[in-house]
Amino acid sequence: SQKIEQNSEALNIQEGKTATLTCNYTNYSPAYLQWYRQDPGRGPVFLLLIRENEKEKRKERLKVTFDTTLKQSLFHITASQPADSATYLCALSPSGSARQLTFGSGTQLTVLP
Amino acid sequence: GAVVSQHPSRVICKSGTSVKIECRSLDFQATTMFWYRQFPKQSLMLMATSNEGSKATYEQGVEKDKFLINHASLTLSTLTVTSAHPEDSSFYICSARVRRVNTDTQYFGPGTRLTVL
């Protein structure tokens, strides 16, 4: 069965450091991989999308890599700030018209001042 | 752009009653909307895919007669939890699919916290 794993349930880092979150998947061939941020009691907020034929995507302090051989995506936040503290979700969608998303369980990031 | 709203943000109801949740795309038209459920400290689980003008497609294990979905216009989808029970208490989130050049993603509403007493 399809499985999406995010490396750890919780990650604490010091302000200013780079946070690296991992998303691994099995039994899946996604066309897109996406990262979302979710704050407590709120819906997810879209951050970045990367396609299967792309290796890296950047947006301001965020960087996403996508290795379809390893079946892994890495999500980096550079120069992290306490305001970056949230749960980060990776989500995969297959090719096809529906573009349904399957979510990982999320990693709760805490950036310590 | 791509703002999605949900109403109400939270609702408390008695067991056996029905609850309707609205999902609106405010600044765009959404031919496809999705409904998710999220339990505490768990990820989002897709319940159903809602297409404007047609019947919703439900995921395995989701009862279509219990979770009624109506997508009557390009900006509104509703989820009605019928005869709600305490085990239906959860965080319900909708999303709308946005298709633009070089991107195809979903924008989520803020969620509705349902508590069934």
mmCIF file with all atom_site columns, C-alpha atoms in Angstrom:
data_model
loop_
_atom_site.group_PDB
_atom_site.id
_atom_site.type_symbol
_atom_site.label_atom_id
_atom_site.label_alt_id
_atom_site.label_comp_id
_atom_site.label_asym_id
_atom_site.label_entity_id
_atom_site.label_seq_id
_atom_site.pdbx_PDB_ins_code
_atom_site.Cartn_x
_atom_site.Cartn_y
_atom_site.Cartn_z
_atom_site.occupancy
_atom_site.B_iso_or_equiv
_atom_site.pdbx_formal_charge
_atom_site.auth_seq_id
_atom_site.auth_comp_id
_atom_site.auth_asym_id
_atom_site.auth_atom_id
_atom_site.pdbx_PDB_model_num
ATOM 1   C CA . SER A 1 1   ? 0.000   0.000  0.000   1.00 0.00 ? 1   SER A CA 1
ATOM 2   C CA . GLN A 1 2   ? 1.044   3.610  -0.483  1.00 0.00 ? 2   GLN A CA 1
ATOM 3   C CA . LYS A 1 3   ? 2.964   5.068  2.408   1.00 0.00 ? 3   LYS A CA 1
ATOM 4   C CA . ILE A 1 4   ? 4.312   8.541  3.126   1.00 0.00 ? 4   ILE A CA 1
ATOM 5   C CA . GLU A 1 5   ? 6.651   9.046  6.077   1.00 0.00 ? 5   GLU A CA 1
ATOM 6   C CA . GLN A 1 6   ? 7.983   12.272 7.467   1.00 0.00 ? 6   GLN A CA 1
ATOM 7   C CA . ASN A 1 7   ? 11.213  11.835 9.322   1.00 0.00 ? 7   ASN A CA 1
ATOM 8   C CA . SER A 1 8   ? 10.219  12.805 12.788  1.00 0.00 ? 8   SER A CA 1
ATOM 9   C CA . GLU A 1 9   ? 7.159   13.846 14.633  1.00 0.00 ? 9   GLU A CA 1
ATOM 10  C CA . ALA A 1 10  ? 8.938   16.811 16.193  1.00 0.00 ? 10  ALA A CA 1
ATOM 11  C CA . LEU A 1 11  ? 12.079  18.797 15.451  1.00 0.00 ? 11  LEU A CA 1
ATOM 12  C CA . ASN A 1 12  ? 13.628  21.528 17.618  1.00 0.00 ? 12  ASN A CA 1
ATOM 13  C CA . ILE A 1 13  ? 16.321  23.822 16.276  1.00 0.00 ? 13  ILE A CA 1
ATOM 14  C CA . GLN A 1 14  ? 17.983  27.043 17.298  1.00 0.00 ? 14  GLN A CA 1
ATOM 15  C CA . GLU A 1 15  ? 17.040  30.315 15.664  1.00 0.00 ? 15  GLU A CA 1
ATOM 16  C CA . GLY A 1 16  ? 19.249  31.126 12.689  1.00 0.00 ? 16  GLY A CA 1
ATOM 17  C CA . LYS A 1 17  ? 20.031  27.505 11.863  1.00 0.00 ? 17  LYS A CA 1
ATOM 18  C CA . THR A 1 18  ? 18.764  25.588 8.854   1.00 0.00 ? 18  THR A CA 1
ATOM 19  C CA . ALA A 1 19  ? 15.878  23.234 9.467   1.00 0.00 ? 19  ALA A CA 1
ATOM 20  C CA . THR A 1 20  ? 15.765  20.111 7.283   1.00 0.00 ? 20  THR A CA 1
ATOM 21  C CA . LEU A 1 21  ? 12.626  18.010 7.093   1.00 0.00 ? 21  LEU A CA 1
ATOM 22  C CA . THR A 1 22  ? 12.382  14.704 5.266   1.00 0.00 ? 22  THR A CA 1
ATOM 23  C CA . CYS A 1 23  ? 9.541   13.088 3.374   1.00 0.00 ? 23  CYS A CA 1
ATOM 24  C CA . ASN A 1 24  ? 9.899   9.504  2.139   1.00 0.00 ? 24  ASN A CA 1
ATOM 25  C CA . TYR A 1 25  ? 7.339   7.555  0.171   1.00 0.00 ? 25  TYR A CA 1
ATOM 26  C CA . THR A 1 26  ? 6.835   3.979  -0.993  1.00 0.00 ? 26  THR A CA 1
ATOM 27  C CA . ASN A 1 27  ? 4.584   2.283  -3.528  1.00 0.00 ? 27  ASN A CA 1
ATOM 28  C CA . TYR A 1 28  ? 3.864   5.608  -5.180  1.00 0.00 ? 28  TYR A CA 1
ATOM 29  C CA . SER A 1 29  ? 4.863   7.421  -8.350  1.00 0.00 ? 29  SER A CA 1
ATOM 30  C CA . PRO A 1 30  ? 3.816   11.006 -7.760  1.00 0.00 ? 30  PRO A CA 1
ATOM 31  C CA . ALA A 1 31  ? 3.601   13.564 -10.496 1.00 0.00 ? 31  ALA A CA 1
ATOM 32  C CA . TYR A 1 32  ? 3.830   16.361 -7.929  1.00 0.00 ? 32  TYR A CA 1
ATOM 33  C CA . LEU A 1 33  ? 5.144   16.687 -4.421  1.00 0.00 ? 33  LEU A CA 1
ATOM 34  C CA . GLN A 1 34  ? 4.000   19.614 -2.332  1.00 0.00 ? 34  GLN A CA 1
ATOM 35  C CA . TRP A 1 35  ? 4.832   21.076 1.045   1.00 0.00 ? 35  TRP A CA 1
ATOM 36  C CA . TYR A 1 36  ? 2.314   22.792 3.285   1.00 0.00 ? 36  TYR A CA 1
ATOM 37  C CA . ARG A 1 37  ? 2.506   24.614 6.599   1.00 0.00 ? 37  ARG A CA 1
ATOM 38  C CA . GLN A 1 38  ? -0.204  24.090 9.202   1.00 0.00 ? 38  GLN A CA 1
ATOM 39  C CA . ASP A 1 39  ? -0.625  26.116 12.352  1.00 0.00 ? 39  ASP A CA 1
ATOM 40  C CA . PRO A 1 40  ? -2.718  24.771 15.274  1.00 0.00 ? 40  PRO A CA 1
ATOM 41  C CA . GLY A 1 41  ? -6.449  24.905 14.560  1.00 0.00 ? 41  GLY A CA 1
ATOM 42  C CA . ARG A 1 42  ? -5.939  26.164 11.014  1.00 0.00 ? 42  ARG A CA 1
ATOM 43  C CA . GLY A 1 43  ? -6.025  24.716 7.528   1.00 0.00 ? 43  GLY A CA 1
ATOM 44  C CA . PRO A 1 44  ? -2.794  23.964 5.658   1.00 0.00 ? 44  PRO A CA 1
ATOM 45  C CA . VAL A 1 45  ? -1.125  26.766 3.717   1.00 0.00 ? 45  VAL A CA 1
ATOM 46  C CA . PHE A 1 46  ? 0.541   25.927 0.411   1.00 0.00 ? 46  PHE A CA 1
ATOM 47  C CA . LEU A 1 47  ? 4.285   26.610 0.311   1.00 0.00 ? 47  LEU A CA 1
ATOM 48  C CA . LEU A 1 48  ? 5.979   24.913 -2.632  1.00 0.00 ? 48  LEU A CA 1
ATOM 49  C CA . LEU A 1 49  ? 5.270   22.440 -5.406  1.00 0.00 ? 49  LEU A CA 1
ATOM 50  C CA . ILE A 1 50  ? 7.896   20.389 -7.221  1.00 0.00 ? 50  ILE A CA 1
ATOM 51  C CA . ARG A 1 51  ? 7.332   18.168 -10.204 1.00 0.00 ? 51  ARG A CA 1
ATOM 52  C CA . GLU A 1 52  ? 8.720   14.699 -10.791 1.00 0.00 ? 52  GLU A CA 1
ATOM 53  C CA . ASN A 1 53  ? 11.123  15.999 -13.446 1.00 0.00 ? 53  ASN A CA 1
ATOM 54  C CA . GLU A 1 54  ? 12.476  18.785 -11.209 1.00 0.00 ? 54  GLU A CA 1
ATOM 55  C CA . LYS A 1 55  ? 15.278  18.267 -8.724  1.00 0.00 ? 55  LYS A CA 1
ATOM 56  C CA . GLU A 1 56  ? 15.131  21.475 -6.736  1.00 0.00 ? 56  GLU A CA 1
ATOM 57  C CA . LYS A 1 57  ? 12.838  24.441 -6.174  1.00 0.00 ? 57  LYS A CA 1
ATOM 58  C CA . ARG A 1 58  ? 13.464  27.577 -4.124  1.00 0.00 ? 58  ARG A CA 1
ATOM 59  C CA . LYS A 1 59  ? 11.284  30.304 -2.700  1.00 0.00 ? 59  LYS A CA 1
ATOM 60  C CA . GLU A 1 60  ? 12.863  32.927 -0.462  1.00 0.00 ? 60  GLU A CA 1
ATOM 61  C CA . ARG A 1 61  ? 14.273  31.029 2.571   1.00 0.00 ? 61  ARG A CA 1
ATOM 62  C CA . LEU A 1 62  ? 12.682  27.747 1.494   1.00 0.00 ? 62  LEU A CA 1
ATOM 63  C CA . LYS A 1 63  ? 14.245  25.037 -0.639  1.00 0.00 ? 63  LYS A CA 1
ATOM 64  C CA . VAL A 1 64  ? 12.765  21.713 -1.697  1.00 0.00 ? 64  VAL A CA 1
ATOM 65  C CA . THR A 1 65  ? 14.565  18.819 -3.351  1.00 0.00 ? 65  THR A CA 1
ATOM 66  C CA . PHE A 1 66  ? 12.938  15.826 -4.994  1.00 0.00 ? 66  PHE A CA 1
ATOM 67  C CA . ASP A 1 67  ? 14.773  12.560 -5.665  1.00 0.00 ? 67  ASP A CA 1
ATOM 68  C CA . THR A 1 68  ? 12.484  10.098 -7.438  1.00 0.00 ? 68  THR A CA 1
ATOM 69  C CA . THR A 1 69  ? 15.169  7.398  -7.293  1.00 0.00 ? 69  THR A CA 1
ATOM 70  C CA . LEU A 1 70  ? 15.437  7.580  -3.537  1.00 0.00 ? 70  LEU A CA 1
ATOM 71  C CA . LYS A 1 71  ? 11.707  8.377  -3.315  1.00 0.00 ? 71  LYS A CA 1
ATOM 72  C CA . GLN A 1 72  ? 12.507  11.250 -1.024  1.00 0.00 ? 72  GLN A CA 1
ATOM 73  C CA . SER A 1 73  ? 11.995  14.976 -0.691  1.00 0.00 ? 73  SER A CA 1
ATOM 74  C CA . LEU A 1 74  ? 13.941  17.288 1.593   1.00 0.00 ? 74  LEU A CA 1
ATOM 75  C CA . PHE A 1 75  ? 12.489  20.588 2.781   1.00 0.00 ? 75  PHE A CA 1
ATOM 76  C CA . HIS A 1 76  ? 14.913  23.220 4.053   1.00 0.00 ? 76  HIS A CA 1
ATOM 77  C CA . ILE A 1 77  ? 14.248  26.460 5.903   1.00 0.00 ? 77  ILE A CA 1
ATOM 78  C CA . THR A 1 78  ? 17.374  28.600 6.087   1.00 0.00 ? 78  THR A CA 1
ATOM 79  C CA . ALA A 1 79  ? 17.977  31.289 8.712   1.00 0.00 ? 79  ALA A CA 1
ATOM 80  C CA . SER A 1 80  ? 15.060  29.887 10.698  1.00 0.00 ? 80  SER A CA 1
ATOM 81  C CA . GLN A 1 81  ? 12.975  32.152 12.903  1.00 0.00 ? 81  GLN A CA 1
ATOM 82  C CA . PRO A 1 82  ? 10.593  31.447 15.810  1.00 0.00 ? 82  PRO A CA 1
ATOM 83  C CA . ALA A 1 83  ? 7.758   32.450 13.453  1.00 0.00 ? 83  ALA A CA 1
ATOM 84  C CA . ASP A 1 84  ? 8.618   29.405 11.344  1.00 0.00 ? 84  ASP A CA 1
ATOM 85  C CA . SER A 1 85  ? 7.427   27.164 14.182  1.00 0.00 ? 85  SER A CA 1
ATOM 86  C CA . ALA A 1 86  ? 4.530   25.088 12.831  1.00 0.00 ? 86  ALA A CA 1
ATOM 87  C CA . THR A 1 87  ? 3.701   21.629 11.510  1.00 0.00 ? 87  THR A CA 1
ATOM 88  C CA . TYR A 1 88  ? 4.957   20.991 7.995   1.00 0.00 ? 88  TYR A CA 1
ATOM 89  C CA . LEU A 1 89  ? 3.167   18.493 5.805   1.00 0.00 ? 89  LEU A CA 1
ATOM 90  C CA . CYS A 1 90  ? 4.335   16.890 2.596   1.00 0.00 ? 90  CYS A CA 1
ATOM 91  C CA . ALA A 1 91  ? 1.707   15.783 0.139   1.00 0.00 ? 91  ALA A CA 1
ATOM 92  C CA . LEU A 1 92  ? 1.867   13.764 -3.038  1.00 0.00 ? 92  LEU A CA 1
ATOM 93  C CA . SER A 1 93  ? -0.456  13.783 -5.987  1.00 0.00 ? 93  SER A CA 1
ATOM 94  C CA . PRO A 1 94  ? -0.516  11.358 -8.878  1.00 0.00 ? 94  PRO A CA 1
ATOM 95  C CA . SER A 1 95  ? -0.821  12.156 -12.530 1.00 0.00 ? 95  SER A CA 1
ATOM 96  C CA . GLY A 1 96  ? -4.373  12.353 -13.756 1.00 0.00 ? 96  GLY A CA 1
ATOM 97  C CA . SER A 1 97  ? -7.213  14.788 -13.693 1.00 0.00 ? 97  SER A CA 1
ATOM 98  C CA . ALA A 1 98  ? -8.283  14.628 -10.050 1.00 0.00 ? 98  ALA A CA 1
ATOM 99  C CA . ARG A 1 99  ? -4.950  15.638 -8.544  1.00 0.00 ? 99  ARG A CA 1
ATOM 100 C CA . GLN A 1 100 ? -5.950  14.198 -5.203  1.00 0.00 ? 100 GLN A CA 1
ATOM 101 C CA . LEU A 1 101 ? -3.442  14.794 -2.442  1.00 0.00 ? 101 LEU A CA 1
ATOM 102 C CA . THR A 1 102 ? -2.168  12.163 -0.029  1.00 0.00 ? 102 THR A CA 1
ATOM 103 C CA . PHE A 1 103 ? -0.618  13.717 3.057   1.00 0.00 ? 103 PHE A CA 1
ATOM 104 C CA . GLY A 1 104 ? 2.161   12.630 5.332   1.00 0.00 ? 104 GLY A CA 1
ATOM 105 C CA . SER A 1 105 ? 1.638   12.814 9.075   1.00 0.00 ? 105 SER A CA 1
ATOM 106 C CA . GLY A 1 106 ? 3.650   15.997 9.415   1.00 0.00 ? 106 GLY A CA 1
ATOM 107 C CA . THR A 1 107 ? 6.677   17.214 11.331  1.00 0.00 ? 107 THR A CA 1
ATOM 108 C CA . GLN A 1 108 ? 6.184   19.726 14.117  1.00 0.00 ? 108 GLN A CA 1
ATOM 109 C CA . LEU A 1 109 ? 9.022   22.235 13.925  1.00 0.00 ? 109 LEU A CA 1
ATOM 110 C CA . THR A 1 110 ? 9.916   24.449 16.877  1.00 0.00 ? 110 THR A CA 1
ATOM 111 C CA . VAL A 1 111 ? 12.487  27.191 16.368  1.00 0.00 ? 111 VAL A CA 1
ATOM 112 C CA . LEU A 1 112 ? 13.935  28.219 19.702  1.00 0.00 ? 112 LEU A CA 1
ATOM 113 C CA . PRO A 1 113 ? 14.920  31.863 20.236  1.00 0.00 ? 113 PRO A CA 1
ATOM 114 C CA . GLY B 2 1   ? -5.283  35.279 -4.590  1.00 0.00 ? 1   GLY B CA 1
ATOM 115 C CA . ALA B 2 2   ? -6.858  31.818 -4.068  1.00 0.00 ? 2   ALA B CA 1
ATOM 116 C CA . VAL B 2 3   ? -8.700  32.440 -0.810  1.00 0.00 ? 3   VAL B CA 1
ATOM 117 C CA . VAL B 2 4   ? -10.978 29.737 0.545   1.00 0.00 ? 4   VAL B CA 1
ATOM 118 C CA . SER B 2 5   ? -13.365 30.340 3.429   1.00 0.00 ? 5   SER B CA 1
ATOM 119 C CA . GLN B 2 6   ? -15.299 27.957 5.629   1.00 0.00 ? 6   GLN B CA 1
ATOM 120 C CA . HIS B 2 7   ? -18.330 28.544 7.785   1.00 0.00 ? 7   HIS B CA 1
ATOM 121 C CA . PRO B 2 8   ? -18.796 27.988 10.630  1.00 0.00 ? 8   PRO B CA 1
ATOM 122 C CA . SER B 2 9   ? -15.327 27.909 12.146  1.00 0.00 ? 9   SER B CA 1
ATOM 123 C CA . ARG B 2 10  ? -16.552 25.820 15.040  1.00 0.00 ? 10  ARG B CA 1
ATOM 124 C CA . VAL B 2 11  ? -19.817 24.150 15.940  1.00 0.00 ? 11  VAL B CA 1
ATOM 125 C CA . ILE B 2 12  ? -21.066 22.200 18.936  1.00 0.00 ? 12  ILE B CA 1
ATOM 126 C CA . CYS B 2 13  ? -24.155 20.070 18.482  1.00 0.00 ? 13  CYS B CA 1
ATOM 127 C CA . LYS B 2 14  ? -26.101 17.350 20.207  1.00 0.00 ? 14  LYS B CA 1
ATOM 128 C CA . SER B 2 15  ? -25.884 13.744 19.112  1.00 0.00 ? 15  SER B CA 1
ATOM 129 C CA . GLY B 2 16  ? -28.417 12.920 16.405  1.00 0.00 ? 16  GLY B CA 1
ATOM 130 C CA . THR B 2 17  ? -28.565 16.361 14.838  1.00 0.00 ? 17  THR B CA 1
ATOM 131 C CA . SER B 2 18  ? -27.281 17.343 11.397  1.00 0.00 ? 18  SER B CA 1
ATOM 132 C CA . VAL B 2 19  ? -24.619 19.947 10.762  1.00 0.00 ? 19  VAL B CA 1
ATOM 133 C CA . LYS B 2 20  ? -23.882 21.777 7.520   1.00 0.00 ? 20  LYS B CA 1
ATOM 134 C CA . ILE B 2 21  ? -20.443 23.186 6.727   1.00 0.00 ? 21  ILE B CA 1
ATOM 135 C CA . GLU B 2 22  ? -19.922 25.608 3.843   1.00 0.00 ? 22  GLU B CA 1
ATOM 136 C CA . CYS B 2 23  ? -16.782 25.986 1.774   1.00 0.00 ? 23  CYS B CA 1
ATOM 137 C CA . ARG B 2 24  ? -16.426 28.961 -0.555  1.00 0.00 ? 24  ARG B CA 1
ATOM 138 C CA . SER B 2 25  ? -13.767 30.033 -3.020  1.00 0.00 ? 25  SER B CA 1
ATOM 139 C CA . LEU B 2 26  ? -13.749 33.810 -2.679  1.00 0.00 ? 26  LEU B CA 1
ATOM 140 C CA . ASP B 2 27  ? -11.727 35.091 -5.603  1.00 0.00 ? 27  ASP B CA 1
ATOM 141 C CA . PHE B 2 28  ? -11.766 32.261 -8.104  1.00 0.00 ? 28  PHE B CA 1
ATOM 142 C CA . GLN B 2 29  ? -13.988 29.547 -9.501  1.00 0.00 ? 29  GLN B CA 1
ATOM 143 C CA . ALA B 2 30  ? -13.334 25.998 -8.365  1.00 0.00 ? 30  ALA B CA 1
ATOM 144 C CA . THR B 2 31  ? -14.633 23.134 -10.468 1.00 0.00 ? 31  THR B CA 1
ATOM 145 C CA . THR B 2 32  ? -13.159 20.681 -7.963  1.00 0.00 ? 32  THR B CA 1
ATOM 146 C CA . MET B 2 33  ? -13.233 20.896 -4.196  1.00 0.00 ? 33  MET B CA 1
ATOM 147 C CA . PHE B 2 34  ? -12.053 18.355 -1.656  1.00 0.00 ? 34  PHE B CA 1
ATOM 148 C CA . TRP B 2 35  ? -13.196 17.542 1.869   1.00 0.00 ? 35  TRP B CA 1
ATOM 149 C CA . TYR B 2 36  ? -10.769 16.274 4.491   1.00 0.00 ? 36  TYR B CA 1
ATOM 150 C CA . ARG B 2 37  ? -11.032 15.204 8.104   1.00 0.00 ? 37  ARG B CA 1
ATOM 151 C CA . GLN B 2 38  ? -8.211  15.564 10.609  1.00 0.00 ? 38  GLN B CA 1
ATOM 152 C CA . PHE B 2 39  ? -8.088  13.997 14.062  1.00 0.00 ? 39  PHE B CA 1
ATOM 153 C CA . PRO B 2 40  ? -5.744  15.406 16.739  1.00 0.00 ? 40  PRO B CA 1
ATOM 154 C CA . LYS B 2 41  ? -2.066  14.925 15.945  1.00 0.00 ? 41  LYS B CA 1
ATOM 155 C CA . GLN B 2 42  ? -2.907  13.072 12.738  1.00 0.00 ? 42  GLN B CA 1
ATOM 156 C CA . SER B 2 43  ? -2.672  14.026 9.134   1.00 0.00 ? 43  SER B CA 1
ATOM 157 C CA . LEU B 2 44  ? -5.439  15.055 6.800   1.00 0.00 ? 44  LEU B CA 1
ATOM 158 C CA . MET B 2 45  ? -7.511  12.195 5.448   1.00 0.00 ? 45  MET B CA 1
ATOM 159 C CA . LEU B 2 46  ? -9.358  12.749 2.204   1.00 0.00 ? 46  LEU B CA 1
ATOM 160 C CA . MET B 2 47  ? -13.074 12.062 2.551   1.00 0.00 ? 47  MET B CA 1
ATOM 161 C CA . ALA B 2 48  ? -14.420 12.967 -0.853  1.00 0.00 ? 48  ALA B CA 1
ATOM 162 C CA . THR B 2 49  ? -13.862 14.826 -4.090  1.00 0.00 ? 49  THR B CA 1
ATOM 163 C CA . SER B 2 50  ? -16.595 17.250 -5.063  1.00 0.00 ? 50  SER B CA 1
ATOM 164 C CA . ASN B 2 51  ? -17.093 18.276 -8.682  1.00 0.00 ? 51  ASN B CA 1
ATOM 165 C CA . GLU B 2 52  ? -19.416 21.108 -9.609  1.00 0.00 ? 52  GLU B CA 1
ATOM 166 C CA . GLY B 2 53  ? -22.655 19.838 -11.083 1.00 0.00 ? 53  GLY B CA 1
ATOM 167 C CA . SER B 2 54  ? -22.029 16.156 -10.454 1.00 0.00 ? 54  SER B CA 1
ATOM 168 C CA . LYS B 2 55  ? -22.062 13.660 -7.628  1.00 0.00 ? 55  LYS B CA 1
ATOM 169 C CA . ALA B 2 56  ? -19.173 13.579 -5.211  1.00 0.00 ? 56  ALA B CA 1
ATOM 170 C CA . THR B 2 57  ? -16.669 10.747 -5.243  1.00 0.00 ? 57  THR B CA 1
ATOM 171 C CA . TYR B 2 58  ? -16.173 9.273  -1.789  1.00 0.00 ? 58  TYR B CA 1
ATOM 172 C CA . GLU B 2 59  ? -13.063 7.561  -0.475  1.00 0.00 ? 59  GLU B CA 1
ATOM 173 C CA . GLN B 2 60  ? -13.234 4.008  0.741   1.00 0.00 ? 60  GLN B CA 1
ATOM 174 C CA . GLY B 2 61  ? -14.788 3.763  4.175   1.00 0.00 ? 61  GLY B CA 1
ATOM 175 C CA . VAL B 2 62  ? -16.577 7.115  4.025   1.00 0.00 ? 62  VAL B CA 1
ATOM 176 C CA . GLU B 2 63  ? -20.358 6.766  4.144   1.00 0.00 ? 63  GLU B CA 1
ATOM 177 C CA . LYS B 2 64  ? -21.950 8.886  1.445   1.00 0.00 ? 64  LYS B CA 1
ATOM 178 C CA . ASP B 2 65  ? -25.336 8.851  3.176   1.00 0.00 ? 65  ASP B CA 1
ATOM 179 C CA . LYS B 2 66  ? -23.810 10.184 6.357   1.00 0.00 ? 66  LYS B CA 1
ATOM 180 C CA . PHE B 2 67  ? -21.582 12.838 4.804   1.00 0.00 ? 67  PHE B CA 1
ATOM 181 C CA . LEU B 2 68  ? -23.693 14.574 2.156   1.00 0.00 ? 68  LEU B CA 1
ATOM 182 C CA . ILE B 2 69  ? -21.776 16.760 -0.260  1.00 0.00 ? 69  ILE B CA 1
ATOM 183 C CA . ASN B 2 70  ? -23.315 19.300 -2.591  1.00 0.00 ? 70  ASN B CA 1
ATOM 184 C CA . HIS B 2 71  ? -21.326 21.364 -5.070  1.00 0.00 ? 71  HIS B CA 1
ATOM 185 C CA . ALA B 2 72  ? -24.073 23.454 -6.597  1.00 0.00 ? 72  ALA B CA 1
ATOM 186 C CA . SER B 2 73  ? -21.967 26.314 -7.923  1.00 0.00 ? 73  SER B CA 1
ATOM 187 C CA . LEU B 2 74  ? -18.392 27.038 -8.946  1.00 0.00 ? 74  LEU B CA 1
ATOM 188 C CA . THR B 2 75  ? -17.732 28.844 -5.666  1.00 0.00 ? 75  THR B CA 1
ATOM 189 C CA . LEU B 2 76  ? -19.611 26.798 -3.076  1.00 0.00 ? 76  LEU B CA 1
ATOM 190 C CA . SER B 2 77  ? -19.484 23.256 -1.775  1.00 0.00 ? 77  SER B CA 1
ATOM 191 C CA . THR B 2 78  ? -21.289 22.066 1.349   1.00 0.00 ? 78  THR B CA 1
ATOM 192 C CA . LEU B 2 79  ? -20.726 19.098 3.623   1.00 0.00 ? 79  LEU B CA 1
ATOM 193 C CA . THR B 2 80  ? -23.617 17.952 5.800   1.00 0.00 ? 80  THR B CA 1
ATOM 194 C CA . VAL B 2 81  ? -22.886 15.561 8.625   1.00 0.00 ? 81  VAL B CA 1
ATOM 195 C CA . THR B 2 82  ? -26.198 13.795 9.161   1.00 0.00 ? 82  THR B CA 1
ATOM 196 C CA . SER B 2 83  ? -27.237 12.294 12.492  1.00 0.00 ? 83  SER B CA 1
ATOM 197 C CA . ALA B 2 84  ? -23.930 13.268 14.027  1.00 0.00 ? 84  ALA B CA 1
ATOM 198 C CA . HIS B 2 85  ? -22.430 11.172 16.818  1.00 0.00 ? 85  HIS B CA 1
ATOM 199 C CA . PRO B 2 86  ? -19.517 11.876 19.176  1.00 0.00 ? 86  PRO B CA 1
ATOM 200 C CA . GLU B 2 87  ? -17.150 9.849  16.985  1.00 0.00 ? 87  GLU B CA 1
ATOM 201 C CA . ASP B 2 88  ? -17.797 12.350 14.182  1.00 0.00 ? 88  ASP B CA 1
ATOM 202 C CA . SER B 2 89  ? -16.137 15.056 16.289  1.00 0.00 ? 89  SER B CA 1
ATOM 203 C CA . SER B 2 90  ? -13.157 16.201 14.274  1.00 0.00 ? 90  SER B CA 1
ATOM 204 C CA . PHE B 2 91  ? -11.579 19.044 12.320  1.00 0.00 ? 91  PHE B CA 1
ATOM 205 C CA . TYR B 2 92  ? -13.119 19.244 8.847   1.00 0.00 ? 92  TYR B CA 1
ATOM 206 C CA . ILE B 2 93  ? -11.161 21.067 6.167   1.00 0.00 ? 93  ILE B CA 1
ATOM 207 C CA . CYS B 2 94  ? -12.097 21.811 2.586   1.00 0.00 ? 94  CYS B CA 1
ATOM 208 C CA . SER B 2 95  ? -9.822  22.734 -0.279  1.00 0.00 ? 95  SER B CA 1
ATOM 209 C CA . ALA B 2 96  ? -10.282 24.030 -3.798  1.00 0.00 ? 96  ALA B CA 1
ATOM 210 C CA . ARG B 2 97  ? -8.215  22.965 -6.744  1.00 0.00 ? 97  ARG B CA 1
ATOM 211 C CA . VAL B 2 98  ? -6.453  25.755 -8.618  1.00 0.00 ? 98  VAL B CA 1
ATOM 212 C CA . ARG B 2 99  ? -5.107  25.074 -12.059 1.00 0.00 ? 99  ARG B CA 1
ATOM 213 C CA . ARG B 2 100 ? -2.825  27.673 -13.555 1.00 0.00 ? 100 ARG B CA 1
ATOM 214 C CA . VAL B 2 101 ? 0.088   27.651 -15.970 1.00 0.00 ? 101 VAL B CA 1
ATOM 215 C CA . ASN B 2 102 ? 2.877   25.603 -14.388 1.00 0.00 ? 102 ASN B CA 1
ATOM 216 C CA . THR B 2 103 ? 0.962   24.772 -11.244 1.00 0.00 ? 103 THR B CA 1
ATOM 217 C CA . ASP B 2 104 ? -1.887  22.569 -10.107 1.00 0.00 ? 104 ASP B CA 1
ATOM 218 C CA . THR B 2 105 ? -2.456  22.647 -6.405  1.00 0.00 ? 105 THR B CA 1
ATOM 219 C CA . GLN B 2 106 ? -5.039  23.015 -3.681  1.00 0.00 ? 106 GLN B CA 1
ATOM 220 C CA . TYR B 2 107 ? -5.807  25.954 -1.431  1.00 0.00 ? 107 TYR B CA 1
ATOM 221 C CA . PHE B 2 108 ? -7.324  25.123 1.909   1.00 0.00 ? 108 PHE B CA 1
ATOM 222 C CA . GLY B 2 109 ? -9.979  26.708 4.030   1.00 0.00 ? 109 GLY B CA 1
ATOM 223 C CA . PRO B 2 110 ? -9.325  27.512 7.694   1.00 0.00 ? 110 PRO B CA 1
ATOM 224 C CA . GLY B 2 111 ? -11.208 24.424 8.876   1.00 0.00 ? 111 GLY B CA 1
ATOM 225 C CA . THR B 2 112 ? -14.320 23.743 10.965  1.00 0.00 ? 112 THR B CA 1
ATOM 226 C CA . ARG B 2 113 ? -14.050 22.226 14.429  1.00 0.00 ? 113 ARG B CA 1
ATOM 227 C CA . LEU B 2 114 ? -17.060 19.973 15.023  1.00 0.00 ? 114 LEU B CA 1
ATOM 228 C CA . THR B 2 115 ? -17.836 18.768 18.525  1.00 0.00 ? 115 THR B CA 1
ATOM 229 C CA . VAL B 2 116 ? -20.725 16.370 18.993  1.00 0.00 ? 116 VAL B CA 1
ATOM 230 C CA . LEU B 2 117 ? -21.934 16.001 22.558  1.00 0.00 ? 117 LEU B CA 1
#
